[in-house]
mmCIF file with all atom_site columns, C-alpha atoms in Angstrom:
data_model
loop_
_atom_site.group_PDB
_atom_site.id
_atom_site.type_symbol
_atom_site.label_atom_id
_atom_site.label_alt_id
_atom_site.label_comp_id
_atom_site.label_asym_id
_atom_site.label_entity_id
_atom_site.label_seq_id
_atom_site.pdbx_PDB_ins_code
_atom_site.Cartn_x
_atom_site.Cartn_y
_atom_site.Cartn_z
_atom_site.occupancy
_atom_site.B_iso_or_equiv
_atom_site.pdbx_formal_charge
_atom_site.auth_seq_id
_atom_site.auth_comp_id
_atom_site.auth_asym_id
_atom_site.auth_atom_id
_atom_site.pdbx_PDB_model_num
ATOM 1   C CA . MET A 1 1   ? -242.140 -42.003 31.642 1.00 62.00 ? 1191 MET A CA 1
ATOM 2   C CA . SER A 1 2   ? -245.185 -40.565 29.853 1.00 70.00 ? 1192 SER A CA 1
ATOM 3   C CA . ALA A 1 3   ? -247.763 -42.838 28.250 1.00 77.00 ? 1193 ALA A CA 1
ATOM 4   C CA . ILE A 1 4   ? -246.722 -41.575 24.813 1.00 75.00 ? 1194 ILE A CA 1
ATOM 5   C CA . ALA A 1 5   ? -243.050 -42.366 25.445 1.00 76.00 ? 1195 ALA A CA 1
ATOM 6   C CA . ALA A 1 6   ? -243.917 -45.796 26.864 1.00 78.00 ? 1196 ALA A CA 1
ATOM 7   C CA . HIS A 1 7   ? -246.047 -46.576 23.797 1.00 80.00 ? 1197 HIS A CA 1
ATOM 8   C CA . ALA A 1 8   ? -243.239 -45.488 21.453 1.00 89.00 ? 1198 ALA A CA 1
ATOM 9   C CA . GLY A 1 9   ? -240.734 -47.586 23.386 1.00 92.00 ? 1199 GLY A CA 1
ATOM 10  C CA . GLU A 1 10  ? -242.979 -50.628 23.198 1.00 97.00 ? 1200 GLU A CA 1
ATOM 11  C CA . ASN A 1 11  ? -243.415 -50.175 19.451 1.00 97.00 ? 1201 ASN A CA 1
ATOM 12  C CA . ARG A 1 12  ? -239.633 -50.012 18.979 1.00 97.00 ? 1202 ARG A CA 1
ATOM 13  C CA . LEU A 1 13  ? -239.243 -53.184 21.029 1.00 98.00 ? 1203 LEU A CA 1
ATOM 14  C CA . ARG A 1 14  ? -241.893 -54.958 18.959 1.00 98.00 ? 1204 ARG A CA 1
ATOM 15  C CA . GLU A 1 15  ? -239.976 -54.064 15.807 1.00 98.00 ? 1205 GLU A CA 1
ATOM 16  C CA . ARG A 1 16  ? -236.731 -55.282 17.363 1.00 98.00 ? 1206 ARG A CA 1
ATOM 17  C CA . ILE A 1 17  ? -238.289 -58.638 18.274 1.00 98.00 ? 1207 ILE A CA 1
ATOM 18  C CA . VAL A 1 18  ? -239.348 -59.004 14.644 1.00 98.00 ? 1208 VAL A CA 1
ATOM 19  C CA . ASP A 1 19  ? -235.898 -58.040 13.341 1.00 98.00 ? 1209 ASP A CA 1
ATOM 20  C CA . LEU A 1 20  ? -234.029 -60.443 15.621 1.00 98.00 ? 1210 LEU A CA 1
ATOM 21  C CA . GLY A 1 21  ? -236.522 -63.244 15.050 1.00 98.00 ? 1211 GLY A CA 1
ATOM 22  C CA . ARG A 1 22  ? -236.015 -62.885 11.304 1.00 98.00 ? 1212 ARG A CA 1
ATOM 23  C CA . SER A 1 23  ? -232.238 -62.924 11.764 1.00 98.00 ? 1213 SER A CA 1
ATOM 24  C CA . LEU A 1 24  ? -232.293 -66.054 13.936 1.00 98.00 ? 1214 LEU A CA 1
ATOM 25  C CA . PHE A 1 25  ? -234.519 -67.841 11.426 1.00 98.00 ? 1215 PHE A CA 1
ATOM 26  C CA . ALA A 1 26  ? -232.469 -66.763 8.398  1.00 98.00 ? 1216 ALA A CA 1
ATOM 27  C CA . ARG A 1 27  ? -229.286 -68.121 9.997  1.00 97.00 ? 1217 ARG A CA 1
ATOM 28  C CA . GLY A 1 28  ? -230.827 -71.497 10.780 1.00 97.00 ? 1218 GLY A CA 1
ATOM 29  C CA . LEU A 1 29  ? -230.918 -71.036 14.565 1.00 98.00 ? 1219 LEU A CA 1
ATOM 30  C CA . THR A 1 30  ? -234.595 -71.934 14.577 1.00 96.00 ? 1220 THR A CA 1
ATOM 31  C CA . ALA A 1 31  ? -236.830 -73.831 12.165 1.00 95.00 ? 1221 ALA A CA 1
ATOM 32  C CA . GLY A 1 32  ? -240.519 -73.960 11.333 1.00 97.00 ? 1222 GLY A CA 1
ATOM 33  C CA . SER A 1 33  ? -242.578 -72.544 14.181 1.00 97.00 ? 1223 SER A CA 1
ATOM 34  C CA . SER A 1 34  ? -240.088 -73.507 16.891 1.00 96.00 ? 1224 SER A CA 1
ATOM 35  C CA . GLY A 1 35  ? -238.549 -71.062 19.336 1.00 97.00 ? 1225 GLY A CA 1
ATOM 36  C CA . ASN A 1 36  ? -239.943 -68.007 21.086 1.00 97.00 ? 1226 ASN A CA 1
ATOM 37  C CA . LEU A 1 37  ? -238.772 -64.556 22.165 1.00 98.00 ? 1227 LEU A CA 1
ATOM 38  C CA . SER A 1 38  ? -240.069 -62.341 24.946 1.00 98.00 ? 1228 SER A CA 1
ATOM 39  C CA . ALA A 1 39  ? -239.240 -58.932 26.405 1.00 98.00 ? 1229 ALA A CA 1
ATOM 40  C CA . ARG A 1 40  ? -240.397 -56.768 29.299 1.00 98.00 ? 1230 ARG A CA 1
ATOM 41  C CA . VAL A 1 41  ? -242.415 -53.608 28.772 1.00 97.00 ? 1231 VAL A CA 1
ATOM 42  C CA . ASP A 1 42  ? -243.665 -51.094 31.346 1.00 93.00 ? 1232 ASP A CA 1
ATOM 43  C CA . ASP A 1 43  ? -247.012 -52.804 31.922 1.00 94.00 ? 1233 ASP A CA 1
ATOM 44  C CA . GLY A 1 44  ? -246.222 -56.457 31.224 1.00 97.00 ? 1234 GLY A CA 1
ATOM 45  C CA . TRP A 1 45  ? -244.291 -58.413 28.648 1.00 98.00 ? 1235 TRP A CA 1
ATOM 46  C CA . LEU A 1 46  ? -244.340 -59.247 24.953 1.00 98.00 ? 1236 LEU A CA 1
ATOM 47  C CA . LEU A 1 47  ? -244.099 -62.801 23.621 1.00 98.00 ? 1237 LEU A CA 1
ATOM 48  C CA . THR A 1 48  ? -244.080 -64.327 20.161 1.00 98.00 ? 1238 THR A CA 1
ATOM 49  C CA . PRO A 1 49  ? -247.376 -66.068 19.320 1.00 98.00 ? 1239 PRO A CA 1
ATOM 50  C CA . THR A 1 50  ? -248.041 -69.787 19.284 1.00 97.00 ? 1240 THR A CA 1
ATOM 51  C CA . ASN A 1 51  ? -247.289 -71.606 16.021 1.00 96.00 ? 1241 ASN A CA 1
ATOM 52  C CA . ALA A 1 52  ? -245.521 -68.518 14.690 1.00 97.00 ? 1242 ALA A CA 1
ATOM 53  C CA . CYS A 1 53  ? -242.404 -68.689 12.529 1.00 98.00 ? 1243 CYS A CA 1
ATOM 54  C CA . LEU A 1 54  ? -239.724 -66.370 13.918 1.00 98.00 ? 1244 LEU A CA 1
ATOM 55  C CA . GLY A 1 55  ? -238.886 -65.400 10.348 1.00 98.00 ? 1245 GLY A CA 1
ATOM 56  C CA . GLU A 1 56  ? -242.391 -64.079 9.676  1.00 98.00 ? 1246 GLU A CA 1
ATOM 57  C CA . LEU A 1 57  ? -243.462 -62.189 12.788 1.00 98.00 ? 1247 LEU A CA 1
ATOM 58  C CA . ASP A 1 58  ? -245.828 -59.201 12.711 1.00 98.00 ? 1248 ASP A CA 1
ATOM 59  C CA . PRO A 1 59  ? -245.045 -56.576 15.379 1.00 98.00 ? 1249 PRO A CA 1
ATOM 60  C CA . ALA A 1 60  ? -248.732 -55.742 15.857 1.00 98.00 ? 1250 ALA A CA 1
ATOM 61  C CA . ARG A 1 61  ? -249.661 -59.384 16.487 1.00 98.00 ? 1251 ARG A CA 1
ATOM 62  C CA . LEU A 1 62  ? -247.126 -60.181 19.211 1.00 98.00 ? 1252 LEU A CA 1
ATOM 63  C CA . ALA A 1 63  ? -248.878 -61.376 22.352 1.00 98.00 ? 1253 ALA A CA 1
ATOM 64  C CA . LYS A 1 64  ? -248.874 -59.033 25.336 1.00 98.00 ? 1254 LYS A CA 1
ATOM 65  C CA . LEU A 1 65  ? -249.359 -60.455 28.833 1.00 98.00 ? 1255 LEU A CA 1
ATOM 66  C CA . ASP A 1 66  ? -249.479 -59.161 32.385 1.00 97.00 ? 1256 ASP A CA 1
ATOM 67  C CA . TRP A 1 67  ? -247.483 -60.673 35.255 1.00 94.00 ? 1257 TRP A CA 1
ATOM 68  C CA . GLN A 1 68  ? -250.342 -62.974 36.212 1.00 93.00 ? 1258 GLN A CA 1
ATOM 69  C CA . GLY A 1 69  ? -250.149 -64.532 32.755 1.00 91.00 ? 1259 GLY A CA 1
ATOM 70  C CA . ARG A 1 70  ? -253.325 -62.916 31.464 1.00 95.00 ? 1260 ARG A CA 1
ATOM 71  C CA . GLN A 1 71  ? -253.321 -61.936 27.799 1.00 97.00 ? 1261 GLN A CA 1
ATOM 72  C CA . LEU A 1 72  ? -253.775 -58.221 27.195 1.00 97.00 ? 1262 LEU A CA 1
ATOM 73  C CA . ALA A 1 73  ? -253.446 -57.998 23.417 1.00 97.00 ? 1263 ALA A CA 1
ATOM 74  C CA . GLY A 1 74  ? -252.242 -59.695 20.255 1.00 98.00 ? 1264 GLY A CA 1
ATOM 75  C CA . ASP A 1 75  ? -252.430 -63.284 19.053 1.00 98.00 ? 1265 ASP A CA 1
ATOM 76  C CA . SER A 1 76  ? -252.459 -66.259 21.413 1.00 97.00 ? 1266 SER A CA 1
ATOM 77  C CA . PRO A 1 77  ? -249.068 -66.507 23.149 1.00 97.00 ? 1267 PRO A CA 1
ATOM 78  C CA . SER A 1 78  ? -246.614 -69.333 22.721 1.00 95.00 ? 1268 SER A CA 1
ATOM 79  C CA . LYS A 1 79  ? -247.643 -72.433 24.636 1.00 92.00 ? 1269 LYS A CA 1
ATOM 80  C CA . GLU A 1 80  ? -244.226 -72.167 26.315 1.00 94.00 ? 1270 GLU A CA 1
ATOM 81  C CA . ALA A 1 81  ? -245.126 -68.840 27.918 1.00 96.00 ? 1271 ALA A CA 1
ATOM 82  C CA . PHE A 1 82  ? -244.787 -70.432 31.342 1.00 95.00 ? 1272 PHE A CA 1
ATOM 83  C CA . LEU A 1 83  ? -241.048 -71.044 30.720 1.00 95.00 ? 1273 LEU A CA 1
ATOM 84  C CA . HIS A 1 84  ? -240.507 -67.326 30.217 1.00 97.00 ? 1274 HIS A CA 1
ATOM 85  C CA . ARG A 1 85  ? -242.703 -66.283 33.113 1.00 97.00 ? 1275 ARG A CA 1
ATOM 86  C CA . ALA A 1 86  ? -240.922 -68.667 35.502 1.00 97.00 ? 1276 ALA A CA 1
ATOM 87  C CA . MET A 1 87  ? -237.530 -67.233 34.588 1.00 97.00 ? 1277 MET A CA 1
ATOM 88  C CA . TYR A 1 88  ? -238.717 -63.619 34.823 1.00 97.00 ? 1278 TYR A CA 1
ATOM 89  C CA . GLU A 1 89  ? -240.091 -64.320 38.298 1.00 96.00 ? 1279 GLU A CA 1
ATOM 90  C CA . GLU A 1 90  ? -236.670 -65.475 39.483 1.00 96.00 ? 1280 GLU A CA 1
ATOM 91  C CA . ARG A 1 91  ? -234.506 -63.054 37.501 1.00 96.00 ? 1281 ARG A CA 1
ATOM 92  C CA . HIS A 1 92  ? -235.846 -59.581 38.170 1.00 94.00 ? 1282 HIS A CA 1
ATOM 93  C CA . ALA A 1 93  ? -233.077 -57.932 36.147 1.00 95.00 ? 1283 ALA A CA 1
ATOM 94  C CA . ALA A 1 94  ? -233.941 -59.964 33.041 1.00 97.00 ? 1284 ALA A CA 1
ATOM 95  C CA . GLY A 1 95  ? -235.244 -57.733 30.288 1.00 98.00 ? 1285 GLY A CA 1
ATOM 96  C CA . ALA A 1 96  ? -235.724 -60.494 27.726 1.00 98.00 ? 1286 ALA A CA 1
ATOM 97  C CA . ILE A 1 97  ? -235.695 -64.266 27.283 1.00 98.00 ? 1287 ILE A CA 1
ATOM 98  C CA . VAL A 1 98  ? -234.938 -66.376 24.215 1.00 98.00 ? 1288 VAL A CA 1
ATOM 99  C CA . HIS A 1 99  ? -235.810 -70.050 23.795 1.00 98.00 ? 1289 HIS A CA 1
ATOM 100 C CA . LEU A 1 100 ? -234.609 -71.892 20.689 1.00 98.00 ? 1290 LEU A CA 1
ATOM 101 C CA . HIS A 1 101 ? -234.342 -75.451 19.390 1.00 97.00 ? 1291 HIS A CA 1
ATOM 102 C CA . ALA A 1 102 ? -230.995 -74.588 17.781 1.00 98.00 ? 1292 ALA A CA 1
ATOM 103 C CA . THR A 1 103 ? -229.416 -77.696 16.260 1.00 98.00 ? 1293 THR A CA 1
ATOM 104 C CA . HIS A 1 104 ? -226.185 -78.059 18.229 1.00 98.00 ? 1294 HIS A CA 1
ATOM 105 C CA . ALA A 1 105 ? -227.571 -77.037 21.608 1.00 98.00 ? 1295 ALA A CA 1
ATOM 106 C CA . ALA A 1 106 ? -230.530 -79.371 21.101 1.00 98.00 ? 1296 ALA A CA 1
ATOM 107 C CA . ALA A 1 107 ? -228.098 -82.142 20.119 1.00 98.00 ? 1297 ALA A CA 1
ATOM 108 C CA . VAL A 1 108 ? -226.098 -81.625 23.316 1.00 98.00 ? 1298 VAL A CA 1
ATOM 109 C CA . SER A 1 109 ? -229.346 -81.810 25.300 1.00 98.00 ? 1299 SER A CA 1
ATOM 110 C CA . CYS A 1 110 ? -229.763 -85.387 24.028 1.00 98.00 ? 1300 CYS A CA 1
ATOM 111 C CA . VAL A 1 111 ? -226.252 -86.585 24.973 1.00 98.00 ? 1301 VAL A CA 1
ATOM 112 C CA . ALA A 1 112 ? -226.073 -89.199 27.728 1.00 97.00 ? 1302 ALA A CA 1
ATOM 113 C CA . GLY A 1 113 ? -223.890 -88.688 30.783 1.00 96.00 ? 1303 GLY A CA 1
ATOM 114 C CA . LEU A 1 114 ? -223.889 -84.882 30.931 1.00 97.00 ? 1304 LEU A CA 1
ATOM 115 C CA . ASP A 1 115 ? -223.124 -83.147 34.209 1.00 96.00 ? 1305 ASP A CA 1
ATOM 116 C CA . HIS A 1 116 ? -226.571 -81.876 35.242 1.00 96.00 ? 1306 HIS A CA 1
ATOM 117 C CA . ASP A 1 117 ? -224.996 -78.986 37.156 1.00 97.00 ? 1307 ASP A CA 1
ATOM 118 C CA . ASP A 1 118 ? -222.791 -77.806 34.294 1.00 96.00 ? 1308 ASP A CA 1
ATOM 119 C CA . CYS A 1 119 ? -223.469 -79.567 31.022 1.00 97.00 ? 1309 CYS A CA 1
ATOM 120 C CA . LEU A 1 120 ? -221.092 -77.635 28.737 1.00 98.00 ? 1310 LEU A CA 1
ATOM 121 C CA . PRO A 1 121 ? -217.414 -77.165 29.612 1.00 97.00 ? 1311 PRO A CA 1
ATOM 122 C CA . PRO A 1 122 ? -215.905 -73.647 29.680 1.00 98.00 ? 1312 PRO A CA 1
ATOM 123 C CA . LEU A 1 123 ? -214.231 -73.981 26.295 1.00 98.00 ? 1313 LEU A CA 1
ATOM 124 C CA . THR A 1 124 ? -213.984 -70.242 25.625 1.00 98.00 ? 1314 THR A CA 1
ATOM 125 C CA . ALA A 1 125 ? -213.879 -67.046 27.638 1.00 98.00 ? 1315 ALA A CA 1
ATOM 126 C CA . TYR A 1 126 ? -216.939 -65.781 25.798 1.00 97.00 ? 1316 TYR A CA 1
ATOM 127 C CA . PHE A 1 127 ? -219.045 -68.734 26.876 1.00 98.00 ? 1317 PHE A CA 1
ATOM 128 C CA . VAL A 1 128 ? -218.036 -68.067 30.483 1.00 98.00 ? 1318 VAL A CA 1
ATOM 129 C CA . MET A 1 129 ? -218.784 -64.351 30.121 1.00 97.00 ? 1319 MET A CA 1
ATOM 130 C CA . LYS A 1 130 ? -222.196 -64.729 28.483 1.00 97.00 ? 1320 LYS A CA 1
ATOM 131 C CA . ILE A 1 131 ? -223.491 -67.985 29.995 1.00 98.00 ? 1321 ILE A CA 1
ATOM 132 C CA . GLY A 1 132 ? -221.342 -69.005 32.956 1.00 96.00 ? 1322 GLY A CA 1
ATOM 133 C CA . ARG A 1 133 ? -222.524 -72.404 34.167 1.00 96.00 ? 1323 ARG A CA 1
ATOM 134 C CA . LEU A 1 134 ? -225.246 -74.172 32.187 1.00 98.00 ? 1324 LEU A CA 1
ATOM 135 C CA . PRO A 1 135 ? -227.406 -76.591 34.212 1.00 98.00 ? 1325 PRO A CA 1
ATOM 136 C CA . LEU A 1 136 ? -229.410 -79.344 32.531 1.00 98.00 ? 1326 LEU A CA 1
ATOM 137 C CA . ILE A 1 137 ? -233.084 -79.703 33.419 1.00 98.00 ? 1327 ILE A CA 1
ATOM 138 C CA . PRO A 1 138 ? -234.337 -83.315 33.135 1.00 97.00 ? 1328 PRO A CA 1
ATOM 139 C CA . TYR A 1 139 ? -236.801 -84.114 30.359 1.00 97.00 ? 1329 TYR A CA 1
ATOM 140 C CA . HIS A 1 140 ? -240.384 -82.908 30.673 1.00 96.00 ? 1330 HIS A CA 1
ATOM 141 C CA . ARG A 1 141 ? -242.996 -83.256 27.971 1.00 93.00 ? 1331 ARG A CA 1
ATOM 142 C CA . PRO A 1 142 ? -243.797 -80.016 26.096 1.00 86.00 ? 1332 PRO A CA 1
ATOM 143 C CA . GLY A 1 143 ? -246.308 -77.979 28.058 1.00 84.00 ? 1333 GLY A CA 1
ATOM 144 C CA . ASP A 1 144 ? -245.718 -79.806 31.351 1.00 92.00 ? 1334 ASP A CA 1
ATOM 145 C CA . PRO A 1 145 ? -246.324 -77.205 34.132 1.00 89.00 ? 1335 PRO A CA 1
ATOM 146 C CA . ALA A 1 146 ? -243.729 -79.004 36.290 1.00 94.00 ? 1336 ALA A CA 1
ATOM 147 C CA . LEU A 1 147 ? -241.083 -77.614 33.956 1.00 95.00 ? 1337 LEU A CA 1
ATOM 148 C CA . ALA A 1 148 ? -241.790 -74.125 35.279 1.00 95.00 ? 1338 ALA A CA 1
ATOM 149 C CA . ASP A 1 149 ? -241.006 -75.303 38.808 1.00 95.00 ? 1339 ASP A CA 1
ATOM 150 C CA . ALA A 1 150 ? -237.771 -76.902 37.586 1.00 96.00 ? 1340 ALA A CA 1
ATOM 151 C CA . ILE A 1 151 ? -236.740 -73.604 35.981 1.00 96.00 ? 1341 ILE A CA 1
ATOM 152 C CA . ARG A 1 152 ? -237.611 -71.631 39.114 1.00 95.00 ? 1342 ARG A CA 1
ATOM 153 C CA . GLY A 1 153 ? -235.306 -73.888 41.080 1.00 93.00 ? 1343 GLY A CA 1
ATOM 154 C CA . LEU A 1 154 ? -232.321 -72.868 38.956 1.00 96.00 ? 1344 LEU A CA 1
ATOM 155 C CA . ALA A 1 155 ? -233.024 -69.477 37.400 1.00 96.00 ? 1345 ALA A CA 1
ATOM 156 C CA . GLY A 1 156 ? -232.123 -67.527 40.510 1.00 94.00 ? 1346 GLY A CA 1
ATOM 157 C CA . LYS A 1 157 ? -228.494 -68.575 40.118 1.00 95.00 ? 1347 LYS A CA 1
ATOM 158 C CA . HIS A 1 158 ? -228.265 -69.169 36.362 1.00 97.00 ? 1348 HIS A CA 1
ATOM 159 C CA . SER A 1 159 ? -229.071 -66.896 33.419 1.00 97.00 ? 1349 SER A CA 1
ATOM 160 C CA . ALA A 1 160 ? -229.482 -69.907 31.127 1.00 98.00 ? 1350 ALA A CA 1
ATOM 161 C CA . VAL A 1 161 ? -230.658 -73.505 31.371 1.00 98.00 ? 1351 VAL A CA 1
ATOM 162 C CA . LEU A 1 162 ? -230.674 -76.398 28.911 1.00 98.00 ? 1352 LEU A CA 1
ATOM 163 C CA . LEU A 1 163 ? -233.858 -78.457 28.690 1.00 98.00 ? 1353 LEU A CA 1
ATOM 164 C CA . ALA A 1 164 ? -233.073 -82.128 28.112 1.00 98.00 ? 1354 ALA A CA 1
ATOM 165 C CA . ASN A 1 165 ? -234.126 -83.394 24.671 1.00 98.00 ? 1355 ASN A CA 1
ATOM 166 C CA . HIS A 1 166 ? -235.400 -79.914 23.875 1.00 97.00 ? 1356 HIS A CA 1
ATOM 167 C CA . GLY A 1 167 ? -233.105 -76.850 23.861 1.00 97.00 ? 1357 GLY A CA 1
ATOM 168 C CA . PRO A 1 168 ? -231.850 -73.780 25.745 1.00 98.00 ? 1358 PRO A CA 1
ATOM 169 C CA . VAL A 1 169 ? -233.686 -71.005 27.571 1.00 98.00 ? 1359 VAL A CA 1
ATOM 170 C CA . VAL A 1 170 ? -231.521 -67.887 28.002 1.00 98.00 ? 1360 VAL A CA 1
ATOM 171 C CA . SER A 1 171 ? -232.202 -64.571 29.720 1.00 98.00 ? 1361 SER A CA 1
ATOM 172 C CA . GLY A 1 172 ? -230.469 -61.238 29.306 1.00 98.00 ? 1362 GLY A CA 1
ATOM 173 C CA . THR A 1 173 ? -230.727 -57.694 30.557 1.00 97.00 ? 1363 THR A CA 1
ATOM 174 C CA . THR A 1 174 ? -231.842 -56.684 27.074 1.00 98.00 ? 1364 THR A CA 1
ATOM 175 C CA . LEU A 1 175 ? -233.243 -58.502 24.066 1.00 98.00 ? 1365 LEU A CA 1
ATOM 176 C CA . GLU A 1 176 ? -229.924 -58.128 22.262 1.00 98.00 ? 1366 GLU A CA 1
ATOM 177 C CA . ALA A 1 177 ? -228.004 -59.502 25.245 1.00 98.00 ? 1367 ALA A CA 1
ATOM 178 C CA . ALA A 1 178 ? -230.243 -62.573 25.417 1.00 98.00 ? 1368 ALA A CA 1
ATOM 179 C CA . VAL A 1 179 ? -229.880 -63.212 21.677 1.00 98.00 ? 1369 VAL A CA 1
ATOM 180 C CA . TYR A 1 180 ? -226.099 -62.794 21.752 1.00 98.00 ? 1370 TYR A CA 1
ATOM 181 C CA . ALA A 1 181 ? -225.848 -65.140 24.725 1.00 98.00 ? 1371 ALA A CA 1
ATOM 182 C CA . ILE A 1 182 ? -227.895 -67.892 23.098 1.00 98.00 ? 1372 ILE A CA 1
ATOM 183 C CA . GLU A 1 183 ? -225.797 -67.526 19.938 1.00 98.00 ? 1373 GLU A CA 1
ATOM 184 C CA . GLU A 1 184 ? -222.641 -67.996 22.029 1.00 98.00 ? 1374 GLU A CA 1
ATOM 185 C CA . LEU A 1 185 ? -224.218 -71.045 23.680 1.00 98.00 ? 1375 LEU A CA 1
ATOM 186 C CA . GLU A 1 186 ? -224.967 -72.538 20.263 1.00 98.00 ? 1376 GLU A CA 1
ATOM 187 C CA . GLU A 1 187 ? -221.387 -71.945 19.087 1.00 98.00 ? 1377 GLU A CA 1
ATOM 188 C CA . THR A 1 188 ? -220.016 -73.597 22.234 1.00 98.00 ? 1378 THR A CA 1
ATOM 189 C CA . ALA A 1 189 ? -222.356 -76.543 21.750 1.00 98.00 ? 1379 ALA A CA 1
ATOM 190 C CA . LYS A 1 190 ? -220.991 -76.856 18.215 1.00 98.00 ? 1380 LYS A CA 1
ATOM 191 C CA . LEU A 1 191 ? -217.413 -76.833 19.525 1.00 98.00 ? 1381 LEU A CA 1
ATOM 192 C CA . PHE A 1 192 ? -218.312 -79.390 22.189 1.00 98.00 ? 1382 PHE A CA 1
ATOM 193 C CA . LEU A 1 193 ? -219.680 -81.793 19.567 1.00 98.00 ? 1383 LEU A CA 1
ATOM 194 C CA . LEU A 1 194 ? -216.779 -81.195 17.160 1.00 98.00 ? 1384 LEU A CA 1
ATOM 195 C CA . LEU A 1 195 ? -214.279 -81.992 19.929 1.00 97.00 ? 1385 LEU A CA 1
ATOM 196 C CA . ARG A 1 196 ? -216.060 -85.026 21.387 1.00 94.00 ? 1386 ARG A CA 1
ATOM 197 C CA . ASN A 1 197 ? -213.279 -87.423 20.393 1.00 91.00 ? 1387 ASN A CA 1
ATOM 198 C CA . THR A 1 198 ? -210.398 -84.988 20.919 1.00 95.00 ? 1388 THR A CA 1
ATOM 199 C CA . PRO A 1 199 ? -208.572 -84.205 24.169 1.00 96.00 ? 1389 PRO A CA 1
ATOM 200 C CA . VAL A 1 200 ? -209.545 -80.669 25.154 1.00 95.00 ? 1390 VAL A CA 1
ATOM 201 C CA . LYS A 1 201 ? -208.201 -78.075 27.556 1.00 97.00 ? 1391 LYS A CA 1
ATOM 202 C CA . PRO A 1 202 ? -211.087 -76.015 28.969 1.00 97.00 ? 1392 PRO A CA 1
ATOM 203 C CA . LEU A 1 203 ? -210.482 -72.877 30.973 1.00 98.00 ? 1393 LEU A CA 1
ATOM 204 C CA . ASN A 1 204 ? -209.210 -73.712 34.448 1.00 97.00 ? 1394 ASN A CA 1
ATOM 205 C CA . PRO A 1 205 ? -210.691 -72.384 37.733 1.00 97.00 ? 1395 PRO A CA 1
ATOM 206 C CA . GLN A 1 206 ? -208.057 -69.639 37.980 1.00 98.00 ? 1396 GLN A CA 1
ATOM 207 C CA . GLN A 1 207 ? -208.836 -68.392 34.474 1.00 98.00 ? 1397 GLN A CA 1
ATOM 208 C CA . ILE A 1 208 ? -212.566 -68.470 35.215 1.00 97.00 ? 1398 ILE A CA 1
ATOM 209 C CA . ALA A 1 209 ? -212.028 -66.582 38.482 1.00 97.00 ? 1399 ALA A CA 1
ATOM 210 C CA . GLU A 1 210 ? -210.069 -63.922 36.586 1.00 97.00 ? 1400 GLU A CA 1
ATOM 211 C CA . LEU A 1 211 ? -212.969 -63.488 34.144 1.00 97.00 ? 1401 LEU A CA 1
ATOM 212 C CA . LYS A 1 212 ? -215.475 -63.262 37.002 1.00 95.00 ? 1402 LYS A CA 1
ATOM 213 C CA . SER A 1 213 ? -213.405 -60.553 38.649 1.00 96.00 ? 1403 SER A CA 1
ATOM 214 C CA . ALA A 1 214 ? -212.619 -58.588 35.499 1.00 96.00 ? 1404 ALA A CA 1
ATOM 215 C CA . PHE A 1 215 ? -216.172 -58.592 34.152 1.00 94.00 ? 1405 PHE A CA 1
ATOM 216 C CA . ARG A 1 216 ? -218.066 -58.696 37.489 1.00 92.00 ? 1406 ARG A CA 1
ATOM 217 C CA . LEU A 1 217 ? -219.838 -61.938 36.630 1.00 91.00 ? 1407 LEU A CA 1
ATOM 218 C CA . ASP A 1 218 ? -222.305 -63.168 39.241 1.00 83.00 ? 1408 ASP A CA 1
ATOM 219 C CA . PHE A 1 219 ? -222.608 -66.906 38.564 1.00 82.00 ? 1409 PHE A CA 1
#
């Protein structure tokens, strides 16, 4: 790819990050300056800045980093940059990562007694197709470098994780795929909370196996 084409592609991606950030904010999937989006480019990766509202991003001010974590351009990156970098290092096919404090997913992350290996049941086929199994990472204070190691321990086998008392981190092959997946996670979290006192019938292992075969899922 020529330098001109790479530059044009990066500019389009910057605009797309802004568009999707605005959409997530407008629909109440993030609040204030919470949440961050990132995406790969040819010579590094883009990340929303620290203390930035996803509804008010400027494409020219997105942080750009190299794979050693050094800032190349833009405003100071989100203080949760290490979460993204840790997942990219383990998921080489990931083209983008989304981290939100979406209400229902964050609420589930505070529930006692969750299965740490699979903290949301397979209530719908779409959750299985877009998320698969969702492991819970024990609580770490914001900015704790140990959280990156915890993510590395799971990201090789899981496209998404739920941070206890915090929220989800979801990867996708593209920015759109990561956003759609985290939206599906939030909807499943909502269903999970709505059905807490109701007997439920999640998908059974045979139904999950059929989905894995039909859609070539790798979880």
